[in-house]
Amino acid sequence: MAAQTVESTTAGSATPVDLGPAAALSCRECGHRVPLGPVFACEECFGPLEIAYDFGVQSAADTEQLRKRIEAGPANIWRYAPLLPVPANVAEKPNINPGWTKLVKADNLARELGVDVGKLFVKDDSGNPTHSFKDRVVAQALEAARAFGFTTLSCSSTGNLAGAVGAAAARAGLRSCVFIPHDLEQGKVVMAAVYGGELVGIEGNYDDVNRFCSELIGDPAGEGWGFVNVNLRPYYAEGSKTLAYEICEQLGWRLPDQLVVPIASGSQLTKIDKGLQELIKLGLVADKPYKIFGAQAEGCSPVSVAYKAGHDVVRPQKPDTIAKSLAIGNPADGPYVLDIARRTGGAVEDVNDEQIVDAIRLLARTEGIFAETAGGVTVGVTKKLIESGLLDPALTTVVLNTGDGLKTLDAVADVGLTATIRPSLESFHEAGLA
Ligand SMILES: *Cc1c(COP(=O)(O)O)cnc(C)c1O
């Protein structure tokens, strides 16, 4: 498998890397541990590897010191550097400093959805440097790429990741070469190309792109390439924990009761859960139950379908949806998402394209937030979960908006001018605008 090939390309570099509190890679299936390196699959069982930490927090005093350090930190993800696989001096290096996005109290949306006023929040990640949550994950992968001496930053992308990699590489002075399906939205293509790296369209869907990247990693041509979501995936994935950290800190170091999270590969949802669990274990928030709900588009709903059928495995689909950033037909973390939704008492639900567009417009008209299609998915699913009684409208709920509507303008192409008038009061009155 590719994992072995990757290991052999770095066989000479046995020096320990400094990635802060990250101690080792550990298999999520069998627990087998290996030293930190650009590997992603367990050599024993091929299960996915994830980061194991030594946070060095032993006492209540340690916890309080950590909390103070975080609160005194920069207004970006690096305030959580002591909890991430990054060197201690990460904030001093050139990177695009994502995070610390707004947690918007969405009272108008709450009224529309029948949620108790004051209980509904939108975590708005469209405010990141490249206007999606992907800047968080790329920032971690960049540090891993630096630590392992990679000179090219790459990825397979459904669109947002391409832009995030392009920007991060540009700022860090690395080459970038990213791969996307050839038929992405124009906004995403421009947003990925403008940073000056190489952008390659692949004739196929995301799953084809991903397969190609795995092949390239195993080939001599891929030597020196850090694929943020393939051979650097264990590091990349940890970036999503910062969403959990920020939400809790912004709620006053409290866990929310319910979260609605979009699912593409499912990585973000699983790491939000990991982040919440860490905060509980570290004593930074009081332990209490929370529910995580997953959101998919009906046209690419392999996890939702498996959830509703009571299955533990996810059967791949061929995506056909306007929510292209979530269009992963064979989601790597699907089974873990099912686990978390069931363990926490959440659910996985999906909405169709029309409901996605309605939800984009609903969020814009109630809260002044213009979400991309993925945000339409989470808001639309929230509405559906309230209607079906699965989501409790009396509890604190955080809905994620992970991207910016300017990148998916086509989805709302039927909104436009109210009227066109001559520059005269007469014409203004004629149009009934007074
Ligand atoms: C990538 C992405 C996600 C989630 O991706 P996962 O693969 O599930 O981590 C959510 N929203 C947007 C806008 C994205 O680009």
Short mmCIF file of C-alpha atoms and ligand atoms in Angstrom, two decimals:
data_model
loop_
_atom_site.label_atom_id
_atom_site.label_comp_id
_atom_site.label_asym_id
_atom_site.label_seq_id
_atom_site.Cartn_x
_atom_site.Cartn_y
_atom_site.Cartn_z
CA MET A 1 0.00 0.00 0.00
CA ALA A 2 0.95 3.64 -0.40
CA ALA A 3 1.75 3.99 3.30
CA GLN A 4 4.79 1.77 3.00
CA THR A 5 6.10 3.63 0.01
CA VAL A 6 5.80 6.89 1.86
CA GLU A 7 7.71 5.54 4.80
CA SER A 8 10.54 4.29 2.64
CA THR A 9 11.03 7.71 1.03
CA THR A 10 11.79 9.14 4.47
CA ALA A 11 13.66 6.12 5.81
CA GLY A 12 16.83 8.13 6.36
CA SER A 13 15.27 10.83 8.49
CA ALA A 14 15.16 9.24 11.92
CA THR A 15 15.77 12.51 13.81
CA PRO A 16 12.85 13.36 16.09
CA VAL A 17 10.72 16.23 14.82
CA ASP A 18 9.49 19.06 17.02
CA LEU A 19 5.76 19.28 16.68
CA GLY A 20 5.03 20.58 20.16
CA PRO A 21 2.81 18.33 22.27
CA ALA A 22 2.40 15.74 19.48
CA ALA A 23 4.10 12.61 20.84
CA ALA A 24 3.46 9.90 18.26
CA LEU A 25 1.06 8.60 15.65
CA SER A 26 -1.45 6.08 16.94
CA CYS A 27 -3.74 3.77 14.99
CA ARG A 28 -7.41 4.50 15.55
CA GLU A 29 -8.24 0.82 15.02
CA CYS A 30 -5.55 -1.16 16.85
CA GLY A 31 -3.70 1.49 18.88
CA HIS A 32 -0.31 0.62 17.34
CA ARG A 33 2.04 3.58 17.79
CA VAL A 34 4.72 4.84 15.41
CA PRO A 35 7.00 7.89 15.56
CA LEU A 36 5.78 11.12 13.98
CA GLY A 37 6.32 11.01 10.23
CA PRO A 38 4.53 11.55 6.92
CA VAL A 39 2.49 8.35 7.18
CA PHE A 40 -1.26 7.96 7.44
CA ALA A 41 -2.07 4.25 7.53
CA CYS A 42 -1.14 1.73 10.21
CA GLU A 43 1.57 -0.72 9.17
CA GLU A 44 -0.17 -3.44 11.23
CA CYS A 45 -3.81 -3.15 10.21
CA PHE A 46 -4.01 -0.30 7.63
CA GLY A 47 -6.26 1.66 10.00
CA PRO A 48 -6.00 5.46 9.96
CA LEU A 49 -3.28 7.04 12.09
CA GLU A 50 -3.97 10.01 14.32
CA ILE A 51 -1.91 12.19 16.61
CA ALA A 52 -1.34 11.11 20.23
CA TYR A 53 -0.35 13.93 22.56
CA ASP A 54 1.46 14.60 25.75
CA PHE A 55 -0.12 17.85 26.92
CA GLY A 56 1.78 17.88 30.21
CA VAL A 57 -1.32 18.93 32.15
CA GLN A 58 -1.45 17.11 35.48
CA SER A 59 -3.16 19.34 38.01
CA ALA A 60 -5.88 21.95 38.33
CA ALA A 61 -3.12 24.54 38.53
CA ASP A 62 -1.76 23.33 35.17
CA THR A 63 -5.24 23.67 33.70
CA GLU A 64 -5.61 27.23 34.95
CA GLN A 65 -2.19 28.12 33.61
CA LEU A 66 -3.13 26.67 30.22
CA ARG A 67 -6.41 28.60 30.19
CA LYS A 68 -4.60 31.87 30.94
CA ARG A 69 -2.02 31.16 28.28
CA ILE A 70 -4.74 30.50 25.71
CA GLU A 71 -6.67 33.63 26.65
CA ALA A 72 -3.52 35.74 26.37
CA GLY A 73 -2.70 34.24 22.97
CA PRO A 74 -3.19 35.70 19.48
CA ALA A 75 -6.67 36.09 17.96
CA ASN A 76 -6.18 33.10 15.69
CA ILE A 77 -5.77 29.31 15.99
CA TRP A 78 -2.28 29.66 17.46
CA ARG A 79 -3.78 30.59 20.81
CA TYR A 80 -4.31 26.80 21.00
CA ALA A 81 -0.76 25.91 19.93
CA PRO A 82 -0.18 23.97 23.20
CA LEU A 83 -2.94 21.58 22.03
CA LEU A 84 -1.89 21.22 18.39
CA PRO A 85 0.83 19.31 16.49
CA VAL A 86 2.92 22.43 15.91
CA PRO A 87 6.19 23.77 17.32
CA ALA A 88 5.92 26.27 20.17
CA ASN A 89 7.16 29.15 18.00
CA VAL A 90 4.57 28.52 15.25
CA ALA A 91 3.07 32.00 15.49
CA GLU A 92 6.39 33.57 14.52
CA LYS A 93 6.61 31.74 11.20
CA PRO A 94 5.02 32.99 8.00
CA ASN A 95 1.55 31.49 7.69
CA ILE A 96 -1.90 32.91 7.07
CA ASN A 97 -3.08 32.76 10.72
CA PRO A 98 -6.63 31.48 10.36
CA GLY A 99 -9.26 31.07 13.04
CA TRP A 100 -10.88 32.98 15.88
CA THR A 101 -13.84 33.48 13.57
CA LYS A 102 -17.11 34.89 14.83
CA LEU A 103 -19.60 32.93 16.85
CA VAL A 104 -22.75 34.80 15.85
CA LYS A 105 -25.77 34.75 18.16
CA ALA A 106 -28.44 34.09 15.57
CA ASP A 107 -31.62 35.36 17.22
CA ASN A 108 -33.43 36.19 13.98
CA LEU A 109 -32.75 32.74 12.60
CA ALA A 110 -33.79 31.26 15.95
CA ARG A 111 -37.18 32.98 15.68
CA GLU A 112 -37.67 31.66 12.14
CA LEU A 113 -36.76 28.13 13.11
CA GLY A 114 -38.68 28.08 16.37
CA VAL A 115 -35.56 27.83 18.52
CA ASP A 116 -35.45 29.60 21.89
CA VAL A 117 -34.01 33.08 21.37
CA GLY A 118 -30.45 33.32 22.66
CA LYS A 119 -29.80 29.60 22.17
CA LEU A 120 -28.82 29.44 18.51
CA PHE A 121 -25.34 30.32 17.24
CA VAL A 122 -23.65 30.25 13.86
CA LYS A 123 -19.92 29.60 13.88
CA ASP A 124 -19.01 31.56 10.77
CA ASP A 125 -15.84 30.21 9.21
CA SER A 126 -16.33 32.21 6.03
CA GLY A 127 -14.22 34.79 7.87
CA ASN A 128 -11.01 32.80 7.42
CA PRO A 129 -8.23 34.14 5.13
CA THR A 130 -9.33 32.08 2.09
CA HIS A 131 -12.97 32.10 3.19
CA SER A 132 -13.44 28.55 4.33
CA PHE A 133 -12.68 26.37 7.31
CA LYS A 134 -9.89 24.68 5.29
CA ASP A 135 -7.34 27.29 6.38
CA ARG A 136 -7.42 25.70 9.84
CA VAL A 137 -6.40 22.26 8.64
CA VAL A 138 -3.86 23.46 6.08
CA ALA A 139 -2.08 25.49 8.75
CA GLN A 140 -1.35 22.28 10.69
CA ALA A 141 -0.26 20.40 7.57
CA LEU A 142 2.09 23.25 6.68
CA GLU A 143 3.94 22.86 9.99
CA ALA A 144 4.21 19.11 9.41
CA ALA A 145 5.48 19.75 5.87
CA ARG A 146 8.15 22.06 7.26
CA ALA A 147 9.12 19.55 9.94
CA PHE A 148 9.49 16.73 7.40
CA GLY A 149 11.33 18.86 4.86
CA PHE A 150 8.75 18.80 2.07
CA THR A 151 9.25 21.43 -0.60
CA THR A 152 5.95 21.14 -2.47
CA LEU A 153 2.56 21.47 -0.82
CA SER A 154 -0.21 19.59 -2.58
CA CYS A 155 -3.71 18.18 -2.14
CA SER A 156 -6.74 16.68 -3.76
CA SER A 157 -9.53 19.19 -3.32
CA THR A 158 -13.25 19.73 -3.75
CA GLY A 159 -12.36 23.41 -4.14
CA ASN A 160 -11.83 25.16 -0.84
CA LEU A 161 -8.77 23.17 0.08
CA ALA A 162 -7.06 24.15 -3.17
CA GLY A 163 -7.30 27.84 -2.26
CA ALA A 164 -6.18 27.26 1.30
CA VAL A 165 -3.12 25.30 0.15
CA GLY A 166 -2.29 27.87 -2.53
CA ALA A 167 -2.39 30.74 -0.04
CA ALA A 168 -0.52 28.93 2.73
CA ALA A 169 2.25 27.81 0.36
CA ALA A 170 2.57 31.28 -1.14
CA ARG A 171 3.05 32.88 2.26
CA ALA A 172 5.42 30.15 3.44
CA GLY A 173 7.52 30.32 0.28
CA LEU A 174 6.83 26.74 -0.80
CA ARG A 175 5.84 25.47 -4.22
CA SER A 176 2.21 24.39 -4.46
CA CYS A 177 0.62 22.07 -6.99
CA VAL A 178 -2.97 21.11 -6.31
CA PHE A 179 -5.47 18.83 -8.03
CA ILE A 180 -9.19 19.48 -8.41
CA PRO A 181 -12.08 17.99 -10.39
CA HIS A 182 -12.13 19.84 -13.74
CA ASP A 183 -15.73 21.07 -13.36
CA LEU A 184 -15.61 23.13 -10.15
CA GLU A 185 -17.33 26.47 -9.60
CA GLN A 186 -15.51 29.42 -11.21
CA GLY A 187 -15.20 31.15 -7.82
CA LYS A 188 -13.30 28.21 -6.40
CA VAL A 189 -11.02 27.90 -9.45
CA VAL A 190 -10.06 31.58 -9.36
CA MET A 191 -9.64 31.50 -5.61
CA ALA A 192 -7.24 28.57 -5.97
CA ALA A 193 -5.30 29.92 -8.95
CA VAL A 194 -4.77 33.50 -7.83
CA TYR A 195 -2.02 32.65 -5.33
CA GLY A 196 0.24 31.70 -8.22
CA GLY A 197 0.75 28.00 -7.57
CA GLU A 198 0.02 25.25 -10.06
CA LEU A 199 -3.61 24.18 -10.33
CA VAL A 200 -4.47 21.02 -12.23
CA GLY A 201 -7.98 19.99 -13.26
CA ILE A 202 -8.53 16.25 -13.40
CA GLU A 203 -11.13 14.73 -15.69
CA GLY A 204 -13.11 12.96 -13.00
CA ASN A 205 -14.81 13.54 -9.67
CA TYR A 206 -13.18 14.12 -6.29
CA ASP A 207 -12.78 10.43 -5.60
CA ASP A 208 -10.88 10.05 -8.89
CA VAL A 209 -8.68 13.01 -7.96
CA ASN A 210 -7.95 11.49 -4.57
CA ARG A 211 -7.05 8.13 -6.09
CA PHE A 212 -4.68 9.83 -8.50
CA CYS A 213 -2.95 11.67 -5.64
CA SER A 214 -2.41 8.41 -3.75
CA GLU A 215 -0.73 7.03 -6.87
CA LEU A 216 1.48 10.09 -7.21
CA ILE A 217 2.63 9.75 -3.59
CA GLY A 218 3.82 6.24 -4.31
CA ASP A 219 5.69 7.38 -7.42
CA PRO A 220 9.20 8.88 -7.53
CA ALA A 221 7.59 12.00 -9.10
CA GLY A 222 5.85 12.64 -5.78
CA GLU A 223 9.04 12.70 -3.73
CA GLY A 224 9.30 15.82 -1.58
CA TRP A 225 5.55 16.42 -1.92
CA GLY A 226 3.43 16.92 1.16
CA PHE A 227 -0.20 16.17 0.33
CA VAL A 228 -2.00 17.91 3.13
CA ASN A 229 -4.97 15.55 3.11
CA VAL A 230 -3.15 12.32 2.19
CA ASN A 231 0.35 11.74 3.60
CA LEU A 232 0.00 14.68 6.03
CA ARG A 233 -3.59 13.81 6.86
CA PRO A 234 -3.07 12.98 10.57
CA TYR A 235 -1.65 16.48 11.11
CA TYR A 236 -4.11 18.24 8.79
CA ALA A 237 -7.09 16.67 10.53
CA GLU A 238 -6.12 18.11 13.92
CA GLY A 239 -6.85 21.62 12.64
CA SER A 240 -10.57 20.93 12.95
CA LYS A 241 -10.16 20.63 16.71
CA THR A 242 -9.72 24.40 16.81
CA LEU A 243 -13.40 24.78 15.87
CA ALA A 244 -14.34 22.92 19.04
CA TYR A 245 -11.90 24.94 21.13
CA GLU A 246 -13.11 28.27 19.78
CA ILE A 247 -16.79 27.44 20.14
CA CYS A 248 -16.33 26.48 23.80
CA GLU A 249 -14.10 29.43 24.64
CA GLN A 250 -16.49 31.83 22.89
CA LEU A 251 -19.37 30.36 24.89
CA GLY A 252 -17.41 31.21 28.05
CA TRP A 253 -15.58 27.88 28.37
CA ARG A 254 -18.79 25.90 28.10
CA LEU A 255 -19.75 22.95 25.93
CA PRO A 256 -22.69 23.57 23.60
CA ASP A 257 -25.56 21.08 23.89
CA GLN A 258 -25.91 20.43 20.17
CA LEU A 259 -23.70 20.97 17.12
CA VAL A 260 -24.63 20.69 13.46
CA VAL A 261 -21.54 19.91 11.37
CA PRO A 262 -21.18 19.34 7.61
CA ILE A 263 -19.72 16.07 6.35
CA ALA A 264 -17.48 15.68 3.31
CA SER A 265 -14.85 13.09 4.31
CA GLY A 266 -16.15 13.33 7.88
CA SER A 267 -12.76 14.40 9.21
CA GLN A 268 -13.97 17.73 10.57
CA LEU A 269 -16.83 16.18 12.52
CA THR A 270 -14.66 13.50 14.11
CA LYS A 271 -12.02 16.02 15.15
CA ILE A 272 -14.55 18.42 16.60
CA ASP A 273 -15.56 15.54 18.84
CA LYS A 274 -11.90 14.86 19.64
CA GLY A 275 -11.41 18.54 20.52
CA LEU A 276 -14.42 18.58 22.84
CA GLN A 277 -13.21 15.40 24.55
CA GLU A 278 -9.77 16.96 25.09
CA LEU A 279 -11.26 20.08 26.67
CA ILE A 280 -13.20 17.87 29.07
CA LYS A 281 -10.16 15.75 29.93
CA LEU A 282 -7.99 18.83 30.43
CA GLY A 283 -10.61 20.34 32.73
CA LEU A 284 -11.04 23.42 30.54
CA VAL A 285 -14.82 22.83 30.33
CA ALA A 286 -17.20 21.08 32.71
CA ASP A 287 -18.18 17.62 31.50
CA LYS A 288 -21.76 17.25 30.29
CA PRO A 289 -23.48 15.48 27.42
CA TYR A 290 -23.50 17.03 23.95
CA LYS A 291 -24.97 15.82 20.69
CA ILE A 292 -23.24 16.01 17.32
CA PHE A 293 -25.42 16.05 14.21
CA GLY A 294 -23.92 15.45 10.77
CA ALA A 295 -25.21 17.24 7.68
CA GLN A 296 -25.00 16.07 4.06
CA ALA A 297 -26.50 16.96 0.72
CA GLU A 298 -29.02 14.43 -0.57
CA GLY A 299 -27.04 14.20 -3.82
CA CYS A 300 -24.03 12.97 -1.85
CA SER A 301 -25.35 11.39 1.32
CA PRO A 302 -23.49 8.11 1.89
CA VAL A 303 -23.17 8.71 5.64
CA SER A 304 -26.75 9.86 6.10
CA VAL A 305 -28.03 6.84 4.17
CA ALA A 306 -25.94 4.47 6.31
CA TYR A 307 -27.08 6.22 9.49
CA LYS A 308 -30.75 5.88 8.62
CA ALA A 309 -30.34 2.25 7.58
CA GLY A 310 -28.61 1.43 10.87
CA HIS A 311 -25.44 0.33 9.05
CA ASP A 312 -21.89 0.56 10.42
CA VAL A 313 -20.28 0.71 7.00
CA VAL A 314 -20.75 3.41 4.40
CA ARG A 315 -21.55 2.45 0.83
CA PRO A 316 -19.90 4.84 -1.68
CA GLN A 317 -22.06 7.05 -3.90
CA LYS A 318 -21.49 8.95 -7.12
CA PRO A 319 -22.05 12.59 -6.09
CA ASP A 320 -24.55 14.84 -7.84
CA THR A 321 -25.21 17.96 -5.80
CA ILE A 322 -24.68 21.72 -5.85
CA ALA A 323 -22.83 21.33 -2.53
CA LYS A 324 -19.59 20.50 -4.30
CA SER A 325 -17.34 21.18 -1.32
CA LEU A 326 -19.09 18.27 0.42
CA ALA A 327 -19.20 15.99 -2.62
CA ILE A 328 -17.07 13.11 -1.40
CA GLY A 329 -18.79 9.90 -2.40
CA ASN A 330 -16.45 7.62 -0.44
CA PRO A 331 -15.85 9.42 2.86
CA ALA A 332 -12.81 8.08 4.71
CA ASP A 333 -14.15 8.96 8.16
CA GLY A 334 -17.73 7.87 7.47
CA PRO A 335 -17.79 4.96 9.96
CA TYR A 336 -16.32 7.15 12.71
CA VAL A 337 -18.98 9.78 12.04
CA LEU A 338 -21.68 7.13 12.45
CA ASP A 339 -20.09 6.12 15.74
CA ILE A 340 -20.03 9.68 17.09
CA ALA A 341 -23.57 10.54 15.97
CA ARG A 342 -24.85 7.39 17.69
CA ARG A 343 -22.70 7.65 20.80
CA THR A 344 -23.61 11.29 21.47
CA GLY A 345 -27.31 10.87 20.67
CA GLY A 346 -27.10 13.00 17.53
CA ALA A 347 -28.09 11.97 14.01
CA VAL A 348 -27.06 12.35 10.36
CA GLU A 349 -29.52 14.03 8.01
CA ASP A 350 -29.51 15.36 4.46
CA VAL A 351 -31.27 18.05 2.42
CA ASN A 352 -31.84 18.36 -1.31
CA ASP A 353 -30.49 21.11 -3.59
CA GLU A 354 -33.65 23.20 -3.36
CA GLN A 355 -33.57 23.08 0.44
CA ILE A 356 -29.89 24.05 0.35
CA VAL A 357 -30.64 27.16 -1.71
CA ASP A 358 -33.60 28.08 0.53
CA ALA A 359 -31.36 27.73 3.58
CA ILE A 360 -28.61 29.91 2.07
CA ARG A 361 -31.21 32.62 1.50
CA LEU A 362 -32.74 32.12 4.94
CA LEU A 363 -29.39 32.59 6.69
CA ALA A 364 -28.58 35.64 4.54
CA ARG A 365 -31.96 37.28 5.11
CA THR A 366 -32.06 36.62 8.87
CA GLU A 367 -28.44 37.07 9.95
CA GLY A 368 -26.61 38.82 7.12
CA ILE A 369 -24.36 35.83 6.58
CA PHE A 370 -23.84 34.70 3.00
CA ALA A 371 -22.93 31.04 3.21
CA GLU A 372 -21.65 28.77 0.51
CA THR A 373 -23.65 25.67 -0.33
CA ALA A 374 -22.09 23.75 2.58
CA GLY A 375 -23.59 26.33 4.94
CA GLY A 376 -26.91 25.86 3.19
CA VAL A 377 -26.58 22.18 4.00
CA THR A 378 -26.04 22.71 7.74
CA VAL A 379 -28.75 25.36 8.09
CA GLY A 380 -31.17 23.29 5.99
CA VAL A 381 -30.44 20.18 8.04
CA THR A 382 -30.89 22.16 11.28
CA LYS A 383 -34.35 23.19 10.10
CA LYS A 384 -35.21 19.62 9.19
CA LEU A 385 -33.93 18.25 12.52
CA ILE A 386 -36.04 20.76 14.45
CA GLU A 387 -39.11 19.86 12.42
CA SER A 388 -38.57 16.16 13.05
CA GLY A 389 -37.97 16.73 16.77
CA LEU A 390 -34.43 15.32 16.77
CA LEU A 391 -32.89 18.66 17.66
CA ASP A 392 -34.11 20.25 20.89
CA PRO A 393 -35.02 23.92 20.32
CA ALA A 394 -34.58 24.72 24.02
CA LEU A 395 -30.88 23.82 24.11
CA THR A 396 -27.75 25.71 23.08
CA THR A 397 -27.09 24.83 19.45
CA VAL A 398 -24.13 25.75 17.25
CA VAL A 399 -24.51 25.48 13.49
CA LEU A 400 -21.35 25.61 11.38
CA ASN A 401 -21.04 27.75 8.30
CA THR A 402 -17.79 26.52 6.79
CA GLY A 403 -17.53 28.61 3.63
CA ASP A 404 -18.34 31.81 1.78
CA GLY A 405 -21.25 32.31 -0.62
CA LEU A 406 -19.12 34.38 -2.99
CA LYS A 407 -17.47 31.14 -4.10
CA THR A 408 -20.76 29.47 -5.03
CA LEU A 409 -22.68 32.34 -6.63
CA ASP A 410 -24.37 30.06 -9.16
CA ALA A 411 -26.37 28.42 -6.39
CA VAL A 412 -28.33 31.62 -5.86
CA ALA A 413 -28.25 32.87 -9.44
CA ASP A 414 -31.99 33.57 -9.42
CA VAL A 415 -31.68 36.43 -6.96
CA GLY A 416 -30.95 39.81 -8.49
CA LEU A 417 -32.32 43.27 -9.12
CA THR A 418 -35.65 44.23 -7.59
CA ALA A 419 -36.19 46.77 -10.36
CA THR A 420 -34.30 48.82 -12.91
CA ILE A 421 -35.35 52.47 -12.98
CA ARG A 422 -34.36 55.78 -14.54
CA PRO A 423 -32.48 58.11 -12.19
CA SER A 424 -35.66 60.05 -11.34
CA LEU A 425 -38.12 60.15 -8.45
CA GLU A 426 -40.93 59.59 -10.92
CA SER A 427 -39.44 56.32 -12.02
CA PHE A 428 -38.79 55.35 -8.39
CA HIS A 429 -42.48 55.88 -7.59
CA GLU A 430 -43.60 54.06 -10.74
CA ALA A 431 -41.66 51.01 -9.62
CA GLY A 432 -43.58 51.00 -6.33
CA LEU A 433 -40.47 51.44 -4.22
CA ALA A 434 -41.63 54.36 -2.05
C1 LIG B 1 -13.90 20.47 3.29
C2 LIG B 1 -15.11 21.14 3.75
C3 LIG B 1 -15.91 20.62 4.80
C4 LIG B 1 -15.70 19.35 5.58
O1 LIG B 1 -14.79 18.48 5.15
P1 LIG B 1 -14.44 17.10 5.86
O2 LIG B 1 -13.74 16.37 4.78
O3 LIG B 1 -15.70 16.45 6.30
O4 LIG B 1 -13.54 17.43 6.98
C5 LIG B 1 -17.00 21.37 5.18
N1 LIG B 1 -17.31 22.52 4.58
C6 LIG B 1 -16.57 23.04 3.60
C7 LIG B 1 -17.00 24.33 2.99
C8 LIG B 1 -15.44 22.38 3.14
O5 LIG B 1 -14.72 22.93 2.16
#
